PDB file of C-alpha atoms in Angstrom:
ATOM      1  CA  MET L 199     -24.229   5.379  -0.875  1.00 89.00           C
ATOM      2  CA  THR L 200     -21.924   4.914  -3.901  1.00 95.00           C
ATOM      3  CA  ILE L 201     -18.396   4.052  -3.035  1.00 96.00           C
ATOM      4  CA  ILE L 202     -15.553   4.329  -5.628  1.00 97.00           C
ATOM      5  CA  LEU L 203     -12.732   1.771  -5.340  1.00 97.00           C
ATOM      6  CA  THR L 204      -9.512   2.644  -6.913  1.00 96.00           C
ATOM      7  CA  ARG L 205      -7.075  -0.194  -6.477  1.00 95.00           C
ATOM      8  CA  PRO L 206      -5.477  -1.877  -9.460  1.00 94.00           C
ATOM      9  CA  ARG L 207      -7.688  -4.131 -11.591  1.00 92.00           C
ATOM     10  CA  GLY L 208      -8.379  -7.478  -9.890  1.00 90.00           C
ATOM     11  CA  GLN L 209      -7.577  -6.139  -6.349  1.00 92.00           C
ATOM     12  CA  ASN L 210     -10.969  -4.649  -5.421  1.00 92.00           C
ATOM     13  CA  ALA L 211     -13.193  -7.765  -5.104  1.00 92.00           C
ATOM     14  CA  LYS L 212     -12.832  -8.468  -1.351  1.00 92.00           C
ATOM     15  CA  LEU L 213     -13.467  -4.864  -0.308  1.00 94.00           C
ATOM     16  CA  ALA L 214     -16.305  -4.616  -2.867  1.00 95.00           C
ATOM     17  CA  ARG L 215     -18.059  -7.668  -1.357  1.00 95.00           C
ATOM     18  CA  ARG L 216     -17.705  -6.414   2.164  1.00 94.00           C
ATOM     19  CA  LEU L 217     -19.172  -2.986   1.410  1.00 93.00           C
ATOM     20  CA  GLU L 218     -22.023  -4.370  -0.689  1.00 94.00           C
ATOM     21  CA  ALA L 219     -22.936  -6.541   2.300  1.00 93.00           C
ATOM     22  CA  PHE L 220     -23.720  -3.155   4.051  1.00 90.00           C
ATOM     23  CA  GLY L 221     -26.013  -2.146   1.163  1.00 90.00           C
ATOM     24  CA  ASP L 222     -23.647   0.221  -0.624  1.00 90.00           C
ATOM     25  CA  LYS L 223     -23.255   0.473  -4.354  1.00 94.00           C
ATOM     26  CA  VAL L 224     -19.650  -0.179  -5.374  1.00 96.00           C
ATOM     27  CA  VAL L 225     -17.940   1.286  -8.523  1.00 96.00           C
ATOM     28  CA  CYS L 226     -14.493  -0.096  -9.476  1.00 95.00           C
ATOM     29  CA  CYS L 227     -12.388   2.543 -11.057  1.00 95.00           C
ATOM     30  CA  PRO L 228      -8.768   1.436 -11.112  1.00 96.00           C
ATOM     31  CA  LEU L 229      -6.525   4.515 -10.924  1.00 97.00           C
ATOM     32  CA  VAL L 230      -3.239   2.539 -10.645  1.00 96.00           C
ATOM     33  CA  SER L 231      -1.805  -0.331 -12.598  1.00 96.00           C
ATOM     34  CA  ILE L 232       1.171  -2.525 -11.484  1.00 96.00           C
ATOM     35  CA  GLU L 233       3.952  -3.540 -13.870  1.00 97.00           C
ATOM     36  CA  PRO L 234       6.337  -6.409 -12.525  1.00 97.00           C
ATOM     37  CA  LEU L 235       9.982  -5.685 -13.161  1.00 97.00           C
ATOM     38  CA  GLY L 236      11.253  -9.154 -13.866  1.00 95.00           C
ATOM     39  CA  ASP L 237      11.152 -12.833 -12.897  1.00 96.00           C
ATOM     40  CA  GLU L 238      14.763 -13.601 -11.975  1.00 97.00           C
ATOM     41  CA  PRO L 239      15.150 -15.120  -8.465  1.00 97.00           C
ATOM     42  CA  ILE L 240      16.067 -12.801  -5.501  1.00 97.00           C
ATOM     43  CA  ASP L 241      18.319 -14.413  -2.968  1.00 97.00           C
ATOM     44  CA  VAL L 242      17.434 -13.092   0.554  1.00 97.00           C
ATOM     45  CA  SER L 243      19.243 -15.603   2.562  1.00 95.00           C
ATOM     46  CA  GLY L 244      22.135 -13.314   3.616  1.00 93.00           C
ATOM     47  CA  TYR L 245      19.926 -10.528   5.066  1.00 97.00           C
ATOM     48  CA  ASP L 246      19.215  -9.870   8.709  1.00 97.00           C
ATOM     49  CA  TRP L 247      16.182  -7.889   7.674  1.00 98.00           C
ATOM     50  CA  VAL L 248      14.030  -7.848   4.691  1.00 98.00           C
ATOM     51  CA  ILE L 249      11.598  -4.853   4.486  1.00 98.00           C
ATOM     52  CA  VAL L 250       8.410  -4.847   2.450  1.00 97.00           C
ATOM     53  CA  THR L 251       6.195  -1.781   2.355  1.00 94.00           C
ATOM     54  CA  SER L 252       3.178  -2.751   0.170  1.00 92.00           C
ATOM     55  CA  VAL L 253       0.935  -5.719  -0.628  1.00 91.00           C
ATOM     56  CA  ASN L 254       2.152  -5.717  -4.262  1.00 93.00           C
ATOM     57  CA  GLY L 255       5.880  -5.628  -3.088  1.00 96.00           C
ATOM     58  CA  ALA L 256       5.273  -8.456  -0.711  1.00 97.00           C
ATOM     59  CA  ARG L 257       3.597 -10.562  -3.346  1.00 95.00           C
ATOM     60  CA  GLU L 258       6.236  -9.936  -5.862  1.00 97.00           C
ATOM     61  CA  LEU L 259       9.126 -10.699  -3.376  1.00 97.00           C
ATOM     62  CA  ARG L 260       7.416 -13.956  -2.313  1.00 96.00           C
ATOM     63  CA  ARG L 261       7.013 -14.978  -5.897  1.00 96.00           C
ATOM     64  CA  ARG L 262      10.700 -14.432  -6.804  1.00 97.00           C
ATOM     65  CA  MET L 263      12.342 -15.189  -3.409  1.00 97.00           C
ATOM     66  CA  LEU L 264      15.112 -17.705  -2.824  1.00 96.00           C
ATOM     67  CA  GLY L 265      16.022 -18.650   0.760  1.00 95.00           C
ATOM     68  CA  ARG L 266      14.844 -16.978   3.899  1.00 90.00           C
ATOM     69  CA  PRO L 267      15.960 -13.814   5.664  1.00 91.00           C
ATOM     70  CA  ARG L 268      16.580 -13.884   9.434  1.00 95.00           C
ATOM     71  CA  ARG L 269      13.599 -11.492   9.983  1.00 98.00           C
ATOM     72  CA  VAL L 270      10.997  -9.635   7.958  1.00 98.00           C
ATOM     73  CA  ALA L 271       9.495  -6.208   8.582  1.00 98.00           C
ATOM     74  CA  ALA L 272       6.301  -5.069   6.886  1.00 97.00           C
ATOM     75  CA  ILE L 273       4.491  -1.841   6.779  1.00 92.00           C
ATOM     76  CA  GLY L 274       0.797  -2.750   7.473  1.00 88.00           C
ATOM     77  CA  ARG L 275      -0.834  -5.991   8.524  1.00 88.00           C
ATOM     78  CA  ALA L 276      -2.088  -6.593   4.910  1.00 86.00           C
ATOM     79  CA  THR L 277       1.424  -6.390   3.752  1.00 92.00           C
ATOM     80  CA  ALA L 278       2.634  -8.852   6.321  1.00 94.00           C
ATOM     81  CA  ASP L 279      -0.239 -11.255   5.454  1.00 92.00           C
ATOM     82  CA  ALA L 280       0.599 -11.019   1.630  1.00 92.00           C
ATOM     83  CA  PHE L 281       4.181 -12.019   2.526  1.00 95.00           C
ATOM     84  CA  GLY L 282       3.113 -14.914   4.697  1.00 95.00           C
ATOM     85  CA  GLY L 283       3.933 -13.262   8.031  1.00 95.00           C
ATOM     86  CA  ALA L 284       6.370 -10.735   9.462  1.00 97.00           C
ATOM     87  CA  ASP L 285       8.496 -10.345  12.607  1.00 97.00           C
ATOM     88  CA  LEU L 286       7.748  -6.685  12.883  1.00 97.00           C
ATOM     89  CA  VAL L 287       4.713  -4.674  11.937  1.00 96.00           C
ATOM     90  CA  PRO L 288       4.990  -1.127  13.275  1.00 94.00           C
ATOM     91  CA  ALA L 289       2.145   0.500  15.022  1.00 90.00           C
ATOM     92  CA  VAL L 290       2.263   3.495  12.684  1.00 87.00           C
ATOM     93  CA  SER L 291       2.109   2.366   9.017  1.00 85.00           C
ATOM     94  CA  THR L 292       4.792   4.656   7.563  1.00 87.00           C
ATOM     95  CA  GLN L 293       8.495   4.403   6.886  1.00 92.00           C
ATOM     96  CA  GLU L 294       9.010   6.664   9.778  1.00 94.00           C
ATOM     97  CA  GLY L 295       7.012   4.346  12.011  1.00 92.00           C
ATOM     98  CA  LEU L 296       8.945   1.311  10.952  1.00 96.00           C
ATOM     99  CA  LEU L 297      12.263   3.128  11.373  1.00 96.00           C
ATOM    100  CA  ARG L 298      11.411   3.973  15.052  1.00 96.00           C
ATOM    101  CA  GLU L 299      10.564   0.382  15.853  1.00 97.00           C
ATOM    102  CA  LEU L 300      13.397  -1.444  14.120  1.00 97.00           C
ATOM    103  CA  PRO L 301      15.865  -2.814  16.784  1.00 95.00           C
ATOM    104  CA  ARG L 302      19.517  -1.559  16.321  1.00 94.00           C
ATOM    105  CA  PRO L 303      21.901  -2.554  15.073  1.00 95.00           C
ATOM    106  CA  THR L 304      19.938  -3.833  12.070  1.00 96.00           C
ATOM    107  CA  GLY L 305      22.709  -5.627  10.394  1.00 96.00           C
ATOM    108  CA  ARG L 306      22.384  -6.237   6.585  1.00 97.00           C
ATOM    109  CA  VAL L 307      18.938  -5.041   5.211  1.00 98.00           C
ATOM    110  CA  LEU L 308      17.167  -5.487   1.993  1.00 98.00           C
ATOM    111  CA  PHE L 309      14.363  -3.072   1.002  1.00 98.00           C
ATOM    112  CA  ALA L 310      12.133  -4.611  -1.679  1.00 97.00           C
ATOM    113  CA  GLY L 311       9.396  -2.432  -3.116  1.00 96.00           C
ATOM    114  CA  ALA L 312       8.136  -0.161  -5.913  1.00 95.00           C
ATOM    115  CA  GLU L 313      10.613   1.433  -8.228  1.00 96.00           C
ATOM    116  CA  ALA L 314       9.638   4.909  -7.005  1.00 92.00           C
ATOM    117  CA  ALA L 315       9.425   4.062  -3.399  1.00 92.00           C
ATOM    118  CA  ARG L 316      10.431   6.655  -0.886  1.00 92.00           C
ATOM    119  CA  ARG L 317      14.153   6.188  -0.021  1.00 94.00           C
ATOM    120  CA  LEU L 318      13.967   7.048   3.716  1.00 96.00           C
ATOM    121  CA  LEU L 319      14.572   3.569   4.947  1.00 97.00           C
ATOM    122  CA  ILE L 320      17.096   2.712   2.266  1.00 97.00           C
ATOM    123  CA  GLU L 321      19.189   5.813   3.238  1.00 97.00           C
ATOM    124  CA  GLU L 322      18.774   5.574   6.991  1.00 97.00           C
ATOM    125  CA  LEU L 323      19.574   1.876   7.235  1.00 97.00           C
ATOM    126  CA  ASN L 324      22.108   1.740   4.356  1.00 97.00           C
ATOM    127  CA  ALA L 325      19.911  -0.912   2.806  1.00 98.00           C
ATOM    128  CA  ASP L 326      20.315  -2.711  -0.462  1.00 98.00           C
ATOM    129  CA  PHE L 327      17.308  -1.968  -2.768  1.00 98.00           C
ATOM    130  CA  VAL L 328      15.622  -4.158  -5.327  1.00 97.00           C
ATOM    131  CA  PRO L 329      12.836  -2.598  -7.293  1.00 97.00           C
ATOM    132  CA  LEU L 330      10.067  -5.201  -7.882  1.00 97.00           C
ATOM    133  CA  TYR L 331       7.324  -3.312  -9.755  1.00 97.00           C
ATOM    134  CA  ARG L 332       6.508   0.000 -11.339  1.00 96.00           C
ATOM    135  CA  THR L 333       3.322   1.953 -10.588  1.00 95.00           C
ATOM    136  CA  HIS L 334       1.385   3.588 -13.395  1.00 96.00           C
ATOM    137  CA  GLU L 335      -1.240   6.272 -12.486  1.00 96.00           C
ATOM    138  CA  LEU L 336      -4.291   5.962 -14.676  1.00 96.00           C
ATOM    139  CA  ALA L 337      -7.007   8.318 -15.861  1.00 94.00           C
ATOM    140  CA  PRO L 338     -10.518   6.794 -16.176  1.00 93.00           C
ATOM    141  CA  ASP L 339     -12.050   6.386 -19.619  1.00 86.00           C
ATOM    142  CA  GLU L 340     -15.496   7.532 -18.370  1.00 87.00           C
ATOM    143  CA  PRO L 341     -16.640  10.254 -15.845  1.00 89.00           C
ATOM    144  CA  VAL L 342     -16.440   9.214 -12.227  1.00 90.00           C
ATOM    145  CA  HIS L 343     -19.453   9.602 -10.017  1.00 93.00           C
ATOM    146  CA  GLY L 344     -19.848   8.607  -6.386  1.00 95.00           C
ATOM    147  CA  ASP L 345     -20.355   9.739  -2.773  1.00 96.00           C
ATOM    148  CA  LEU L 346     -16.997   8.478  -1.352  1.00 96.00           C
ATOM    149  CA  VAL L 347     -13.740   7.312  -2.834  1.00 98.00           C
ATOM    150  CA  VAL L 348     -11.314   4.800  -1.207  1.00 97.00           C
ATOM    151  CA  LEU L 349      -7.715   5.538  -1.685  1.00 97.00           C
ATOM    152  CA  ALA L 350      -5.323   2.755  -0.829  1.00 93.00           C
ATOM    153  CA  SER L 351      -1.955   4.085  -1.795  1.00 92.00           C
ATOM    154  CA  PRO L 352      -0.145   7.497  -2.376  1.00 93.00           C
ATOM    155  CA  SER L 353      -0.189   6.848  -6.133  1.00 95.00           C
ATOM    156  CA  ALA L 354      -3.897   6.327  -6.155  1.00 96.00           C
ATOM    157  CA  ALA L 355      -4.262   9.528  -4.214  1.00 97.00           C
ATOM    158  CA  ARG L 356      -2.164  11.413  -6.844  1.00 97.00           C
ATOM    159  CA  ALA L 357      -4.121   9.988  -9.685  1.00 97.00           C
ATOM    160  CA  PHE L 358      -7.494  10.888  -8.000  1.00 97.00           C
ATOM    161  CA  SER L 359      -6.374  14.375  -7.037  1.00 97.00           C
ATOM    162  CA  ALA L 360      -5.593  15.005 -10.722  1.00 96.00           C
ATOM    163  CA  LEU L 361      -9.302  14.476 -11.671  1.00 96.00           C
ATOM    164  CA  LYS L 362     -10.238  17.550  -9.574  1.00 95.00           C
ATOM    165  CA  LEU L 363     -13.471  15.971  -8.359  1.00 95.00           C
ATOM    166  CA  ASN L 364     -15.303  17.170  -5.239  1.00 94.00           C
ATOM    167  CA  ILE L 365     -15.592  13.695  -3.749  1.00 96.00           C
ATOM    168  CA  PRO L 366     -14.428  13.060  -0.197  1.00 97.00           C
ATOM    169  CA  ALA L 367     -11.942  10.264   0.433  1.00 97.00           C
ATOM    170  CA  ILE L 368     -11.297   7.391   2.798  1.00 97.00           C
ATOM    171  CA  THR L 369      -7.557   6.620   2.973  1.00 96.00           C
ATOM    172  CA  ILE L 370      -5.655   3.611   4.139  1.00 92.00           C
ATOM    173  CA  GLY L 371      -2.973   5.396   6.120  1.00 88.00           C
ATOM    174  CA  PRO L 372      -0.942   8.556   6.874  1.00 88.00           C
ATOM    175  CA  GLU L 373       1.190   8.642   3.612  1.00 88.00           C
ATOM    176  CA  THR L 374      -1.851   8.254   1.475  1.00 93.00           C
ATOM    177  CA  SER L 375      -3.786  10.931   3.502  1.00 95.00           C
ATOM    178  CA  ALA L 376      -0.839  13.305   3.118  1.00 94.00           C
ATOM    179  CA  GLU L 377      -0.624  12.820  -0.669  1.00 96.00           C
ATOM    180  CA  ALA L 378      -4.357  13.199  -1.027  1.00 97.00           C
ATOM    181  CA  ARG L 379      -4.431  16.512   0.966  1.00 97.00           C
ATOM    182  CA  LEU L 380      -1.529  17.768  -0.945  1.00 97.00           C
ATOM    183  CA  GLY L 381      -3.551  17.349  -4.116  1.00 96.00           C
ATOM    184  CA  GLY L 382      -6.665  19.152  -2.616  1.00 97.00           C
ATOM    185  CA  VAL L 383      -8.634  16.095  -1.794  1.00 97.00           C
ATOM    186  CA  ARG L 384     -10.750  16.199   1.385  1.00 97.00           C
ATOM    187  CA  VAL L 385      -9.948  13.305   3.637  1.00 97.00           C
ATOM    188  CA  VAL L 386     -12.925  12.434   5.902  1.00 96.00           C
ATOM    189  CA  ARG L 387     -11.592   9.162   7.418  1.00 95.00           C
ATOM    190  CA  GLU L 388      -8.264   7.407   7.691  1.00 94.00           C
ATOM    191  CA  ALA L 389      -8.306   3.743   8.382  1.00 92.00           C
ATOM    192  CA  ARG L 390      -7.386   3.019  11.957  1.00 87.00           C
ATOM    193  CA  THR L 391      -5.755  -0.303  10.981  1.00 82.00           C
ATOM    194  CA  HIS L 392      -4.180  -0.201   7.589  1.00 78.00           C
ATOM    195  CA  ASP L 393      -5.799  -3.337   6.107  1.00 81.00           C
ATOM    196  CA  LEU L 394      -9.175  -4.494   4.696  1.00 86.00           C
ATOM    197  CA  ASP L 395     -10.930  -4.311   8.054  1.00 89.00           C
ATOM    198  CA  GLY L 396      -9.719  -0.855   8.591  1.00 88.00           C
ATOM    199  CA  LEU L 397     -10.924   0.348   5.268  1.00 92.00           C
ATOM    200  CA  VAL L 398     -14.382  -1.255   5.781  1.00 92.00           C
ATOM    201  CA  SER L 399     -14.771   0.370   9.192  1.00 93.00           C
ATOM    202  CA  ALA L 400     -13.690   3.708   7.964  1.00 93.00           C
ATOM    203  CA  VAL L 401     -16.191   3.691   5.019  1.00 93.00           C
ATOM    204  CA  VAL L 402     -18.962   2.457   7.307  1.00 90.00           C
ATOM    205  CA  SER L 403     -18.201   5.150   9.880  1.00 89.00           C
ATOM    206  CA  ALA L 404     -18.125   7.899   7.219  1.00 88.00           C
ATOM    207  CA  SER L 405     -21.259   6.802   5.432  1.00 79.00           C
ATOM    208  CA  ARG L 406     -23.627   6.150   8.222  1.00 73.00           C
TER     209      ARG L 406
END
């Protein structure tokens, strides 16, 4: 079984090792690149909640952060771990899922994420927004061949759907699944937990 991994360059190694331990062949084909949008410090000390929605956003905010917010909410356990922990990780790893579980009133909120992130939480919570990185969708230099593709973000799903390949997909969560299906990609498994363990379990389940 050949598994295609599509995360940004340098972010596929842990998943590749886990899958190779099951005897799978792994092909790394980054379909997304991440461009940080600055180095200046971000003071979070005046916020009641800071919200991070991706591993890349969590890492960038942690790198640039001054002070500590009262509480942190993260979409997905992997995002929480990348930030160093979170007070709230919703059961459903979407902005809608987080919105349902945030206690009210929320007070002053900072949303820190991708430049092109969905604005649902920003608008519903009247949150301040700081763009931390820009996502670029990539086209591979060589033809892509494999039995399954792993899609770990909506942007990767869009980039893969543009290739018009008849390769079924494993996705990390509902938003990625929705984006993949919108582009005509057949989603055969969605990770039950939106982290490394969830992706490994989904791939093993689909390929055995």
